[in-house]
Structure formats: structure tokens, C-alpha cells
Amino acid sequence: MARLKILTFPDPRLRRVASPVKEFDKSLIKITENMLETMYGENGIGLAATQVDIHKRIVVMDLSEEKNNPKIFINPEFKVLDDKSLFSCEEGCLSIPGVREEITRPDKIKAYWQDIDGKNYEDEPEGLLAVCFQHEIDHLEGKLLVDYISPLKRDRIRKKALKSVI
Ligand code: NI
């Protein structure tokens, strides 16, 4: 296993739209292992392949306190079941270090994904799992949590990030 480098905002590669996984082979297993190691190494609870410059629809997550419950979602998708039921939560992102923002998202969703062997699953996640699922799918679409805040605030975060790189 290897830890991968996480792209940070405003890196344009974070804006690429990921392609569906079609081959459920050894290289997919290796990618998910490396993504999990990277996520745990950074104390994250979720990571999308886009964040490590792999533009395939792969997400890993572990919401457990003990960090012993890794979850892998291949080709994850969701549909909103009730667009009036919303949930607000302070979100952070490994690609935007030091920033936490209150984001409002639909609370009732139906989630679809495949496992590492290509088997299909569906579920109705709630609370933090529903938030995390949507946050990570945003990454696969090239969308970031800063897209939910005001342009002025986003610009401030961008300038700060660029300054810390230089
Ligand atoms: Ni993120």
C-alpha cells in the first residue's frame, strides 16, 4: 500500500468529472487500498478518487470512532427522496485544509453503489452518512464544498490557499 498525494483547492484537477469504473480488477483493489491508507493517514472520514488525481468513480469512507469500518463505494449515485427535508452540518474537506463550512443538503436520499466485485447495492443513508455520501459524490462531479458558499468568501479561501503554497 502507498499513501497518495491529496490535491488541494484551487487545483484545477479537482474540477475534473470522474468516469465510471467498468473493470473490477486487481488495479481497482489496489486503488481502494491506497485511498484508504491515505484517508486514515490524514485522519479523514471520506475520500474520493478525484482528490488523489484518479478520475474514476471510487469513494472510500470510515465513519466509525474506532476507524475500523472501512467502506468502499464504486460508481456511487443518489437520488433525493424529499427535497424539502434538509440537514445542515459543518463540513470539512481534506482538499481544503483548515476550512469548515456549514452546508445544507437533502437529508432523505436513496443511495446506489457497487462493491469491489461489481455487485449492486442500495440503501437510504441518514445523518452523517447521507452528508458524506453527497460530499464525496460532489468530488466525482468536480464540485467542492466552497461552491456552496458566497463567491466573496470562496475568493478569500482561494487567495489564502494560493499564498500558503507560494
Ligand atoms: Ni472533500
CSV table of N, CA and C and ligand atoms in Angstrom, one decimal:
chain,number,residue,atom,x,y,z
A,1,MET,N,0.8,-1.2,0.0
A,1,MET,CA,0.0,0.0,0.0
A,1,MET,C,0.9,1.2,0.0
A,2,ALA,N,0.3,2.3,-0.5
A,2,ALA,CA,1.0,3.6,-0.5
A,2,ALA,C,0.1,4.7,-0.2
A,3,ARG,N,0.7,5.7,0.5
A,3,ARG,CA,-0.1,6.9,0.6
A,3,ARG,C,0.0,7.8,-0.6
A,4,LEU,N,-1.1,8.3,-1.0
A,4,LEU,CA,-1.2,9.1,-2.2
A,4,LEU,C,-1.2,10.6,-1.9
A,5,LYS,N,-0.8,11.4,-2.8
A,5,LYS,CA,-0.8,12.9,-2.6
A,5,LYS,C,-2.2,13.4,-2.8
A,6,ILE,N,-2.7,14.2,-1.9
A,6,ILE,CA,-4.0,14.8,-2.0
A,6,ILE,C,-4.0,16.2,-2.7
A,7,LEU,N,-4.7,16.3,-3.7
A,7,LEU,CA,-4.8,17.6,-4.4
A,7,LEU,C,-5.5,18.6,-3.5
A,8,THR,N,-5.1,19.9,-3.5
A,8,THR,CA,-5.8,20.9,-2.7
A,8,THR,C,-6.3,22.0,-3.6
A,9,PHE,N,-7.5,22.5,-3.2
A,9,PHE,CA,-8.1,23.7,-3.8
A,9,PHE,C,-7.1,24.8,-3.8
A,10,PRO,N,-7.0,25.6,-4.9
A,10,PRO,CA,-7.8,25.5,-6.1
A,10,PRO,C,-7.2,24.7,-7.3
A,11,ASP,N,-6.6,23.6,-7.0
A,11,ASP,CA,-6.0,22.8,-8.1
A,11,ASP,C,-7.1,22.5,-9.2
A,12,PRO,N,-6.9,22.8,-10.4
A,12,PRO,CA,-7.9,22.6,-11.4
A,12,PRO,C,-8.3,21.1,-11.6
A,13,ARG,N,-7.4,20.2,-11.2
A,13,ARG,CA,-7.7,18.8,-11.4
A,13,ARG,C,-8.8,18.3,-10.5
A,14,LEU,N,-9.1,19.1,-9.4
A,14,LEU,CA,-10.3,18.8,-8.6
A,14,LEU,C,-11.6,19.1,-9.3
A,15,ARG,N,-11.5,19.7,-10.5
A,15,ARG,CA,-12.7,20.1,-11.2
A,15,ARG,C,-13.1,19.1,-12.3
A,16,ARG,N,-12.2,18.0,-12.5
A,16,ARG,CA,-12.5,17.0,-13.5
A,16,ARG,C,-13.6,16.1,-13.1
A,17,VAL,N,-14.5,15.7,-14.0
A,17,VAL,CA,-15.6,14.8,-13.8
A,17,VAL,C,-15.0,13.4,-13.9
A,18,ALA,N,-15.2,12.5,-12.9
A,18,ALA,CA,-14.7,11.2,-12.9
A,18,ALA,C,-15.5,10.3,-13.9
A,19,SER,N,-14.8,9.3,-14.4
A,19,SER,CA,-15.5,8.3,-15.3
A,19,SER,C,-15.9,7.1,-14.5
A,20,PRO,N,-17.0,6.4,-15.0
A,20,PRO,CA,-17.5,5.2,-14.3
A,20,PRO,C,-16.4,4.1,-14.3
A,21,VAL,N,-16.4,3.3,-13.2
A,21,VAL,CA,-15.5,2.1,-13.2
A,21,VAL,C,-16.2,1.0,-14.0
A,22,LYS,N,-15.4,0.4,-14.9
A,22,LYS,CA,-16.0,-0.7,-15.7
A,22,LYS,C,-15.3,-2.0,-15.4
A,23,GLU,N,-14.0,-1.9,-15.0
A,23,GLU,CA,-13.2,-3.1,-14.8
A,23,GLU,C,-13.1,-3.3,-13.3
A,24,PHE,N,-13.6,-4.4,-12.8
A,24,PHE,CA,-13.5,-4.7,-11.3
A,24,PHE,C,-12.3,-5.7,-11.2
A,25,ASP,N,-11.1,-5.1,-11.3
A,25,ASP,CA,-9.9,-6.0,-11.3
A,25,ASP,C,-8.9,-5.7,-10.2
A,26,LYS,N,-7.7,-6.2,-10.3
A,26,LYS,CA,-6.7,-6.1,-9.2
A,26,LYS,C,-6.3,-4.6,-9.1
A,27,SER,N,-6.3,-3.9,-10.2
A,27,SER,CA,-5.9,-2.5,-10.0
A,27,SER,C,-6.9,-1.7,-9.3
A,28,LEU,N,-8.2,-2.0,-9.4
A,28,LEU,CA,-9.2,-1.3,-8.6
A,28,LEU,C,-9.0,-1.6,-7.1
A,29,ILE,N,-8.7,-2.9,-6.8
A,29,ILE,CA,-8.4,-3.2,-5.3
A,29,ILE,C,-7.2,-2.4,-4.8
A,30,LYS,N,-6.2,-2.3,-5.6
A,30,LYS,CA,-5.0,-1.5,-5.2
A,30,LYS,C,-5.4,-0.1,-5.0
A,31,ILE,N,-6.1,0.5,-5.9
A,31,ILE,CA,-6.5,1.9,-5.7
A,31,ILE,C,-7.3,2.1,-4.4
A,32,THR,N,-8.2,1.3,-4.1
A,32,THR,CA,-9.0,1.5,-2.9
A,32,THR,C,-8.2,1.3,-1.7
A,33,GLU,N,-7.2,0.3,-1.7
A,33,GLU,CA,-6.3,0.1,-0.6
A,33,GLU,C,-5.5,1.4,-0.3
A,34,ASN,N,-5.0,1.9,-1.4
A,34,ASN,CA,-4.1,3.1,-1.3
A,34,ASN,C,-5.0,4.3,-0.8
A,35,MET,N,-6.2,4.4,-1.3
A,35,MET,CA,-7.1,5.5,-0.9
A,35,MET,C,-7.4,5.4,0.6
A,36,LEU,N,-7.7,4.2,1.1
A,36,LEU,CA,-8.0,4.0,2.5
A,36,LEU,C,-6.8,4.4,3.3
A,37,GLU,N,-5.6,4.0,2.9
A,37,GLU,CA,-4.4,4.3,3.7
A,37,GLU,C,-4.2,5.8,3.7
A,38,THR,N,-4.4,6.5,2.6
A,38,THR,CA,-4.3,7.9,2.5
A,38,THR,C,-5.3,8.6,3.4
A,39,MET,N,-6.6,8.1,3.4
A,39,MET,CA,-7.6,8.7,4.2
A,39,MET,C,-7.3,8.6,5.7
A,40,TYR,N,-6.9,7.4,6.1
A,40,TYR,CA,-6.6,7.1,7.5
A,40,TYR,C,-5.4,8.0,7.9
A,41,GLY,N,-4.4,8.1,7.0
A,41,GLY,CA,-3.2,8.8,7.3
A,41,GLY,C,-3.4,10.3,7.5
A,42,GLU,N,-4.5,10.8,6.9
A,42,GLU,CA,-4.8,12.2,7.0
A,42,GLU,C,-6.0,12.4,8.0
A,43,ASN,N,-6.4,11.4,8.8
A,43,ASN,CA,-7.5,11.5,9.7
A,43,ASN,C,-8.8,12.0,9.1
A,44,GLY,N,-9.0,11.5,7.8
A,44,GLY,CA,-10.2,11.9,7.1
A,44,GLY,C,-11.3,10.8,7.4
A,45,ILE,N,-12.6,11.2,7.1
A,45,ILE,CA,-13.6,10.2,7.2
A,45,ILE,C,-14.1,9.8,5.8
A,46,GLY,N,-13.7,10.5,4.8
A,46,GLY,CA,-14.1,10.1,3.4
A,46,GLY,C,-13.1,10.6,2.4
A,47,LEU,N,-12.9,9.9,1.3
A,47,LEU,CA,-12.0,10.4,0.3
A,47,LEU,C,-12.6,9.9,-1.1
A,48,ALA,N,-12.6,10.8,-2.0
A,48,ALA,CA,-13.0,10.5,-3.4
A,48,ALA,C,-11.7,10.4,-4.3
A,49,ALA,N,-11.7,9.5,-5.3
A,49,ALA,CA,-10.6,9.2,-6.1
A,49,ALA,C,-10.1,10.5,-6.7
A,50,THR,N,-11.0,11.4,-7.1
A,50,THR,CA,-10.6,12.7,-7.7
A,50,THR,C,-9.6,13.4,-6.9
A,51,GLN,N,-9.7,13.3,-5.6
A,51,GLN,CA,-8.8,14.1,-4.7
A,51,GLN,C,-7.4,13.6,-4.7
A,52,VAL,N,-7.2,12.3,-5.2
A,52,VAL,CA,-5.8,11.8,-5.3
A,52,VAL,C,-5.5,11.7,-6.8
A,53,ASP,N,-6.1,12.5,-7.7
A,53,ASP,CA,-5.8,12.6,-9.1
A,53,ASP,C,-6.1,11.3,-9.9
A,54,ILE,N,-7.1,10.5,-9.4
A,54,ILE,CA,-7.5,9.4,-10.1
A,54,ILE,C,-9.0,9.7,-10.5
A,55,HIS,N,-9.2,9.8,-11.8
A,55,HIS,CA,-10.5,10.3,-12.2
A,55,HIS,C,-11.5,9.2,-12.5
A,56,LYS,N,-11.7,8.4,-11.5
A,56,LYS,CA,-12.7,7.3,-11.6
A,56,LYS,C,-13.7,7.4,-10.5
A,57,ARG,N,-14.8,6.8,-10.7
A,57,ARG,CA,-15.9,7.0,-9.7
A,57,ARG,C,-15.7,6.0,-8.5
A,58,ILE,N,-14.8,6.3,-7.6
A,58,ILE,CA,-14.4,5.5,-6.5
A,58,ILE,C,-14.4,6.4,-5.2
A,59,VAL,N,-15.1,5.9,-4.1
A,59,VAL,CA,-15.1,6.6,-2.9
A,59,VAL,C,-14.8,5.7,-1.7
A,60,VAL,N,-14.0,6.1,-0.8
A,60,VAL,CA,-13.8,5.3,0.4
A,60,VAL,C,-14.3,6.2,1.6
A,61,MET,N,-14.7,5.5,2.7
A,61,MET,CA,-15.2,6.2,3.9
A,61,MET,C,-15.0,5.3,5.1
A,62,ASP,N,-14.9,6.0,6.2
A,62,ASP,CA,-15.0,5.3,7.5
A,62,ASP,C,-15.5,6.2,8.6
A,63,LEU,N,-16.7,6.1,9.0
A,63,LEU,CA,-17.4,7.0,9.9
A,63,LEU,C,-17.3,6.5,11.3
A,64,SER,N,-16.6,5.3,11.5
A,64,SER,CA,-16.6,4.7,12.9
A,64,SER,C,-15.6,5.5,13.8
A,65,GLU,N,-15.9,5.5,15.1
A,65,GLU,CA,-15.0,6.1,16.0
A,65,GLU,C,-13.7,5.4,16.1
A,66,GLU,N,-13.7,4.1,16.0
A,66,GLU,CA,-12.5,3.3,16.1
A,66,GLU,C,-11.7,3.2,14.8
A,67,LYS,N,-12.2,3.8,13.8
A,67,LYS,CA,-11.6,3.7,12.5
A,67,LYS,C,-11.3,2.2,12.0
A,68,ASN,N,-12.3,1.4,12.2
A,68,ASN,CA,-12.1,0.0,11.9
A,68,ASN,C,-13.3,-0.5,11.0
A,69,ASN,N,-13.9,0.4,10.3
A,69,ASN,CA,-15.1,0.1,9.5
A,69,ASN,C,-15.0,0.7,8.1
A,70,PRO,N,-13.9,0.3,7.3
A,70,PRO,CA,-13.8,0.9,6.0
A,70,PRO,C,-14.9,0.5,5.1
A,71,LYS,N,-15.4,1.5,4.3
A,71,LYS,CA,-16.4,1.3,3.3
A,71,LYS,C,-15.9,1.7,2.0
A,72,ILE,N,-16.3,0.9,1.0
A,72,ILE,CA,-15.8,1.3,-0.4
A,72,ILE,C,-17.1,1.4,-1.3
A,73,PHE,N,-17.2,2.5,-2.0
A,73,PHE,CA,-18.3,2.7,-2.9
A,73,PHE,C,-17.8,2.9,-4.3
A,74,ILE,N,-18.2,2.0,-5.2
A,74,ILE,CA,-17.8,2.1,-6.6
A,74,ILE,C,-19.0,2.6,-7.4
A,75,ASN,N,-18.8,3.5,-8.3
A,75,ASN,CA,-19.9,4.1,-9.1
A,75,ASN,C,-21.1,4.6,-8.2
A,76,PRO,N,-20.8,5.3,-7.1
A,76,PRO,CA,-21.9,5.7,-6.2
A,76,PRO,C,-22.8,6.8,-6.9
A,77,GLU,N,-24.1,6.7,-6.6
A,77,GLU,CA,-25.1,7.7,-7.1
A,77,GLU,C,-26.1,7.8,-6.1
A,78,PHE,N,-26.9,8.9,-6.2
A,78,PHE,CA,-28.0,9.0,-5.2
A,78,PHE,C,-29.1,9.8,-5.9
A,79,LYS,N,-30.3,9.6,-5.4
A,79,LYS,CA,-31.4,10.5,-5.8
A,79,LYS,C,-32.1,11.0,-4.5
A,80,VAL,N,-32.6,12.3,-4.6
A,80,VAL,CA,-33.2,12.9,-3.5
A,80,VAL,C,-34.6,12.4,-3.4
A,81,LEU,N,-35.0,11.9,-2.2
A,81,LEU,CA,-36.4,11.4,-2.0
A,81,LEU,C,-37.3,12.5,-1.6
A,82,ASP,N,-36.8,13.5,-0.8
A,82,ASP,CA,-37.7,14.6,-0.4
A,82,ASP,C,-36.9,15.9,-0.4
A,83,ASP,N,-37.1,16.7,-1.3
A,83,ASP,CA,-36.3,17.9,-1.4
A,83,ASP,C,-36.6,19.0,-0.4
A,84,LYS,N,-37.7,18.7,0.4
A,84,LYS,CA,-38.0,19.7,1.5
A,84,LYS,C,-37.3,19.3,2.8
A,85,SER,N,-36.9,18.1,2.9
A,85,SER,CA,-36.2,17.6,4.1
A,85,SER,C,-34.7,17.9,4.0
A,86,LEU,N,-34.2,18.9,4.8
A,86,LEU,CA,-32.8,19.3,4.6
A,86,LEU,C,-32.1,19.1,6.0
A,87,PHE,N,-30.8,19.0,5.9
A,87,PHE,CA,-30.0,18.8,7.0
A,87,PHE,C,-28.7,19.7,6.9
A,88,SER,N,-28.4,20.4,8.0
A,88,SER,CA,-27.2,21.3,7.9
A,88,SER,C,-26.2,20.7,8.8
A,89,CYS,N,-24.9,20.8,8.4
A,89,CYS,CA,-23.9,20.2,9.1
A,89,CYS,C,-22.6,20.9,8.7
A,90,GLU,N,-21.7,21.0,9.7
A,90,GLU,CA,-20.4,21.7,9.4
A,90,GLU,C,-19.5,20.6,8.7
A,91,GLU,N,-19.1,21.0,7.5
A,91,GLU,CA,-18.3,20.0,6.7
A,91,GLU,C,-16.8,20.5,6.5
A,92,GLY,N,-15.9,19.6,6.5
A,92,GLY,CA,-14.5,19.9,6.2
A,92,GLY,C,-14.2,19.0,5.0
A,93,CYS,N,-13.0,19.3,4.5
A,93,CYS,CA,-12.5,18.5,3.3
A,93,CYS,C,-11.0,18.4,3.3
A,94,LEU,N,-10.5,17.2,3.0
A,94,LEU,CA,-9.0,17.1,3.0
A,94,LEU,C,-8.4,17.9,1.9
A,95,SER,N,-9.2,18.3,0.9
A,95,SER,CA,-8.6,19.1,-0.2
A,95,SER,C,-8.7,20.6,0.1
A,96,ILE,N,-9.4,21.0,1.2
A,96,ILE,CA,-9.4,22.4,1.6
A,96,ILE,C,-9.1,22.5,3.1
A,97,PRO,N,-7.8,22.3,3.4
A,97,PRO,CA,-7.4,22.2,4.8
A,97,PRO,C,-7.7,23.4,5.6
A,98,GLY,N,-8.1,23.3,6.8
A,98,GLY,CA,-8.3,24.4,7.7
A,98,GLY,C,-9.7,25.1,7.5
A,99,VAL,N,-10.5,24.7,6.5
A,99,VAL,CA,-11.8,25.3,6.3
A,99,VAL,C,-12.9,24.4,6.7
A,100,ARG,N,-13.8,25.0,7.5
A,100,ARG,CA,-15.0,24.2,7.8
A,100,ARG,C,-16.2,25.1,7.6
A,101,GLU,N,-17.2,24.6,6.9
A,101,GLU,CA,-18.4,25.4,6.5
A,101,GLU,C,-19.7,24.7,6.7
A,102,GLU,N,-20.7,25.4,7.2
A,102,GLU,CA,-22.0,24.8,7.4
A,102,GLU,C,-22.7,24.7,6.0
A,103,ILE,N,-23.0,23.5,5.7
A,103,ILE,CA,-23.6,23.3,4.3
A,103,ILE,C,-25.0,22.6,4.6
A,104,THR,N,-25.9,23.0,3.8
A,104,THR,CA,-27.3,22.4,3.9
A,104,THR,C,-27.5,21.5,2.7
A,105,ARG,N,-27.9,20.3,3.0
A,105,ARG,CA,-28.1,19.3,1.9
A,105,ARG,C,-29.4,18.5,2.2
A,106,PRO,N,-29.9,17.9,1.1
A,106,PRO,CA,-31.1,17.0,1.3
A,106,PRO,C,-30.7,15.9,2.3
A,107,ASP,N,-31.7,15.6,3.1
A,107,ASP,CA,-31.5,14.6,4.2
A,107,ASP,C,-31.9,13.2,3.9
A,108,LYS,N,-33.0,13.2,3.0
A,108,LYS,CA,-33.6,11.9,2.6
A,108,LYS,C,-33.1,11.5,1.2
A,109,ILE,N,-32.2,10.6,1.1
A,109,ILE,CA,-31.7,10.2,-0.2
A,109,ILE,C,-31.7,8.7,-0.3
A,110,LYS,N,-31.8,8.3,-1.6
A,110,LYS,CA,-31.6,6.9,-1.9
A,110,LYS,C,-30.2,6.7,-2.5
A,111,ALA,N,-29.4,5.9,-1.9
A,111,ALA,CA,-28.0,5.7,-2.4
A,111,ALA,C,-27.9,4.4,-3.2
A,112,TYR,N,-27.1,4.5,-4.2
A,112,TYR,CA,-26.8,3.3,-5.1
A,112,TYR,C,-25.3,3.2,-5.3
A,113,TRP,N,-24.8,2.0,-5.2
A,113,TRP,CA,-23.4,1.8,-5.5
A,113,TRP,C,-23.1,0.4,-5.8
A,114,GLN,N,-21.8,0.1,-6.2
A,114,GLN,CA,-21.3,-1.2,-6.4
A,114,GLN,C,-20.2,-1.5,-5.4
A,115,ASP,N,-20.0,-2.8,-5.1
A,115,ASP,CA,-18.8,-3.1,-4.3
A,115,ASP,C,-17.6,-3.4,-5.2
A,116,ILE,N,-16.6,-3.9,-4.6
A,116,ILE,CA,-15.3,-4.1,-5.3
A,116,ILE,C,-15.4,-5.2,-6.3
A,117,ASP,N,-16.4,-6.0,-6.2
A,117,ASP,CA,-16.7,-7.1,-7.2
A,117,ASP,C,-17.7,-6.7,-8.2
A,118,GLY,N,-18.3,-5.5,-8.1
A,118,GLY,CA,-19.3,-5.1,-9.1
A,118,GLY,C,-20.7,-5.4,-8.7
A,119,LYS,N,-20.9,-5.9,-7.5
A,119,LYS,CA,-22.2,-6.3,-7.0
A,119,LYS,C,-23.0,-5.0,-6.7
A,120,ASN,N,-24.3,-4.9,-7.0
A,120,ASN,CA,-25.1,-3.7,-6.8
A,120,ASN,C,-25.7,-3.7,-5.4
A,121,TYR,N,-25.7,-2.5,-4.8
A,121,TYR,CA,-26.4,-2.2,-3.5
A,121,TYR,C,-27.2,-1.0,-3.6
A,122,GLU,N,-28.2,-0.9,-2.7
A,122,GLU,CA,-28.9,0.4,-2.5
A,122,GLU,C,-29.3,0.5,-1.0
A,123,ASP,N,-29.4,1.7,-0.6
A,123,ASP,CA,-29.8,2.0,0.8
A,123,ASP,C,-30.3,3.4,1.0
A,124,GLU,N,-30.9,3.7,2.1
A,124,GLU,CA,-31.3,5.0,2.4
A,124,GLU,C,-30.5,5.6,3.6
A,125,PRO,N,-29.3,6.1,3.3
A,125,PRO,CA,-28.5,6.6,4.4
A,125,PRO,C,-29.1,7.8,5.1
A,126,GLU,N,-28.7,8.0,6.4
A,126,GLU,CA,-29.2,9.2,7.1
A,126,GLU,C,-28.1,9.9,7.8
A,127,GLY,N,-28.3,11.1,8.2
A,127,GLY,CA,-27.4,11.9,9.0
A,127,GLY,C,-26.0,12.0,8.4
A,128,LEU,N,-25.0,11.8,9.1
A,128,LEU,CA,-23.6,12.0,8.7
A,128,LEU,C,-23.3,11.1,7.4
A,129,LEU,N,-23.8,9.9,7.4
A,129,LEU,CA,-23.6,9.1,6.2
A,129,LEU,C,-24.2,9.7,4.9
A,130,ALA,N,-25.4,10.2,5.1
A,130,ALA,CA,-26.0,10.9,3.9
A,130,ALA,C,-25.2,12.1,3.5
A,131,VAL,N,-24.7,12.8,4.4
A,131,VAL,CA,-23.9,14.1,4.1
A,131,VAL,C,-22.7,13.7,3.4
A,132,CYS,N,-22.0,12.7,4.0
A,132,CYS,CA,-20.7,12.3,3.5
A,132,CYS,C,-20.8,11.7,2.1
A,133,PHE,N,-21.8,10.9,1.9
A,133,PHE,CA,-22.1,10.3,0.6
A,133,PHE,C,-22.3,11.4,-0.5
A,134,GLN,N,-23.0,12.4,-0.2
A,134,GLN,CA,-23.2,13.5,-1.1
A,134,GLN,C,-22.0,14.3,-1.3
A,135,HIS,N,-21.2,14.6,-0.2
A,135,HIS,CA,-20.0,15.3,-0.3
A,135,HIS,C,-19.0,14.6,-1.3
A,136,GLU,N,-18.9,13.3,-1.1
A,136,GLU,CA,-17.9,12.6,-1.9
A,136,GLU,C,-18.3,12.5,-3.4
A,137,ILE,N,-19.6,12.3,-3.6
A,137,ILE,CA,-20.1,12.3,-5.0
A,137,ILE,C,-19.9,13.7,-5.7
A,138,ASP,N,-20.0,14.7,-4.9
A,138,ASP,CA,-19.7,16.1,-5.4
A,138,ASP,C,-18.3,16.1,-6.0
A,139,HIS,N,-17.3,15.5,-5.2
A,139,HIS,CA,-15.9,15.4,-5.7
A,139,HIS,C,-15.9,14.8,-7.1
A,140,LEU,N,-16.6,13.7,-7.3
A,140,LEU,CA,-16.5,12.9,-8.5
A,140,LEU,C,-17.1,13.8,-9.7
A,141,GLU,N,-17.9,14.7,-9.3
A,141,GLU,CA,-18.5,15.6,-10.3
A,141,GLU,C,-17.7,16.9,-10.5
A,142,GLY,N,-16.6,17.0,-9.8
A,142,GLY,CA,-15.7,18.2,-9.8
A,142,GLY,C,-16.2,19.3,-9.0
A,143,LYS,N,-17.1,19.0,-8.0
A,143,LYS,CA,-17.7,20.0,-7.2
A,143,LYS,C,-17.1,20.0,-5.8
A,144,LEU,N,-16.9,21.2,-5.2
A,144,LEU,CA,-16.3,21.3,-3.9
A,144,LEU,C,-17.2,22.0,-2.9
A,145,LEU,N,-17.0,21.8,-1.6
A,145,LEU,CA,-17.9,22.5,-0.6
A,145,LEU,C,-17.8,24.0,-0.7
A,146,VAL,N,-16.7,24.6,-1.2
A,146,VAL,CA,-16.6,26.0,-1.4
A,146,VAL,C,-17.6,26.5,-2.5
A,147,ASP,N,-18.2,25.6,-3.3
A,147,ASP,CA,-19.1,26.0,-4.3
A,147,ASP,C,-20.5,26.4,-3.6
A,148,TYR,N,-20.7,26.0,-2.4
A,148,TYR,CA,-21.9,26.2,-1.7
A,148,TYR,C,-21.9,27.5,-0.9
A,149,ILE,N,-20.7,28.2,-0.8
A,149,ILE,CA,-20.7,29.4,0.0
A,149,ILE,C,-20.6,30.6,-1.0
A,150,SER,N,-20.6,31.8,-0.4
A,150,SER,CA,-20.6,33.0,-1.2
A,150,SER,C,-19.3,33.2,-2.0
A,151,PRO,N,-19.4,33.7,-3.3
A,151,PRO,CA,-18.2,33.9,-4.1
A,151,PRO,C,-17.2,34.7,-3.4
A,152,LEU,N,-17.6,35.7,-2.6
A,152,LEU,CA,-16.6,36.5,-1.9
A,152,LEU,C,-15.8,35.7,-0.9
A,153,LYS,N,-16.5,34.9,-0.1
A,153,LYS,CA,-15.8,34.0,0.8
A,153,LYS,C,-14.9,33.0,0.1
A,154,ARG,N,-15.4,32.5,-1.0
A,154,ARG,CA,-14.7,31.5,-1.8
A,154,ARG,C,-13.4,32.1,-2.3
A,155,ASP,N,-13.5,33.3,-2.7
A,155,ASP,CA,-12.3,34.0,-3.2
A,155,ASP,C,-11.3,34.2,-2.1
A,156,ARG,N,-11.8,34.5,-0.9
A,156,ARG,CA,-10.9,34.7,0.2
A,156,ARG,C,-10.1,33.4,0.5
A,157,ILE,N,-10.8,32.3,0.5
A,157,ILE,CA,-10.2,31.0,0.8
A,157,ILE,C,-9.2,30.7,-0.3
A,158,ARG,N,-9.6,31.0,-1.6
A,158,ARG,CA,-8.7,30.7,-2.7
A,158,ARG,C,-7.3,31.5,-2.5
A,159,LYS,N,-7.5,32.8,-2.2
A,159,LYS,CA,-6.3,33.6,-2.1
A,159,LYS,C,-5.4,33.2,-1.0
A,160,LYS,N,-6.0,32.8,0.1
A,160,LYS,CA,-5.3,32.3,1.3
A,160,LYS,C,-4.5,31.0,0.9
A,161,ALA,N,-5.2,30.1,0.2
A,161,ALA,CA,-4.6,28.8,-0.2
A,161,ALA,C,-3.4,29.0,-1.1
A,162,LEU,N,-3.6,30.0,-2.1
A,162,LEU,CA,-2.5,30.2,-3.0
A,162,LEU,C,-1.3,30.8,-2.3
A,163,LYS,N,-1.6,31.7,-1.3
A,163,LYS,CA,-0.5,32.3,-0.6
A,163,LYS,C,0.3,31.3,0.2
A,164,SER,N,-0.4,30.3,0.8
A,164,SER,CA,0.3,29.3,1.6
A,164,SER,C,1.1,28.3,0.7
A,165,VAL,N,0.8,28.2,-0.6
A,165,VAL,CA,1.6,27.4,-1.5
A,165,VAL,C,2.9,28.1,-1.9
A,166,ILE,N,2.8,29.4,-2.1
A,166,ILE,CA,3.9,30.2,-2.5
A,166,ILE,C,4.7,30.5,-1.3
B,1,NI,NI,-14.0,16.5,0.5
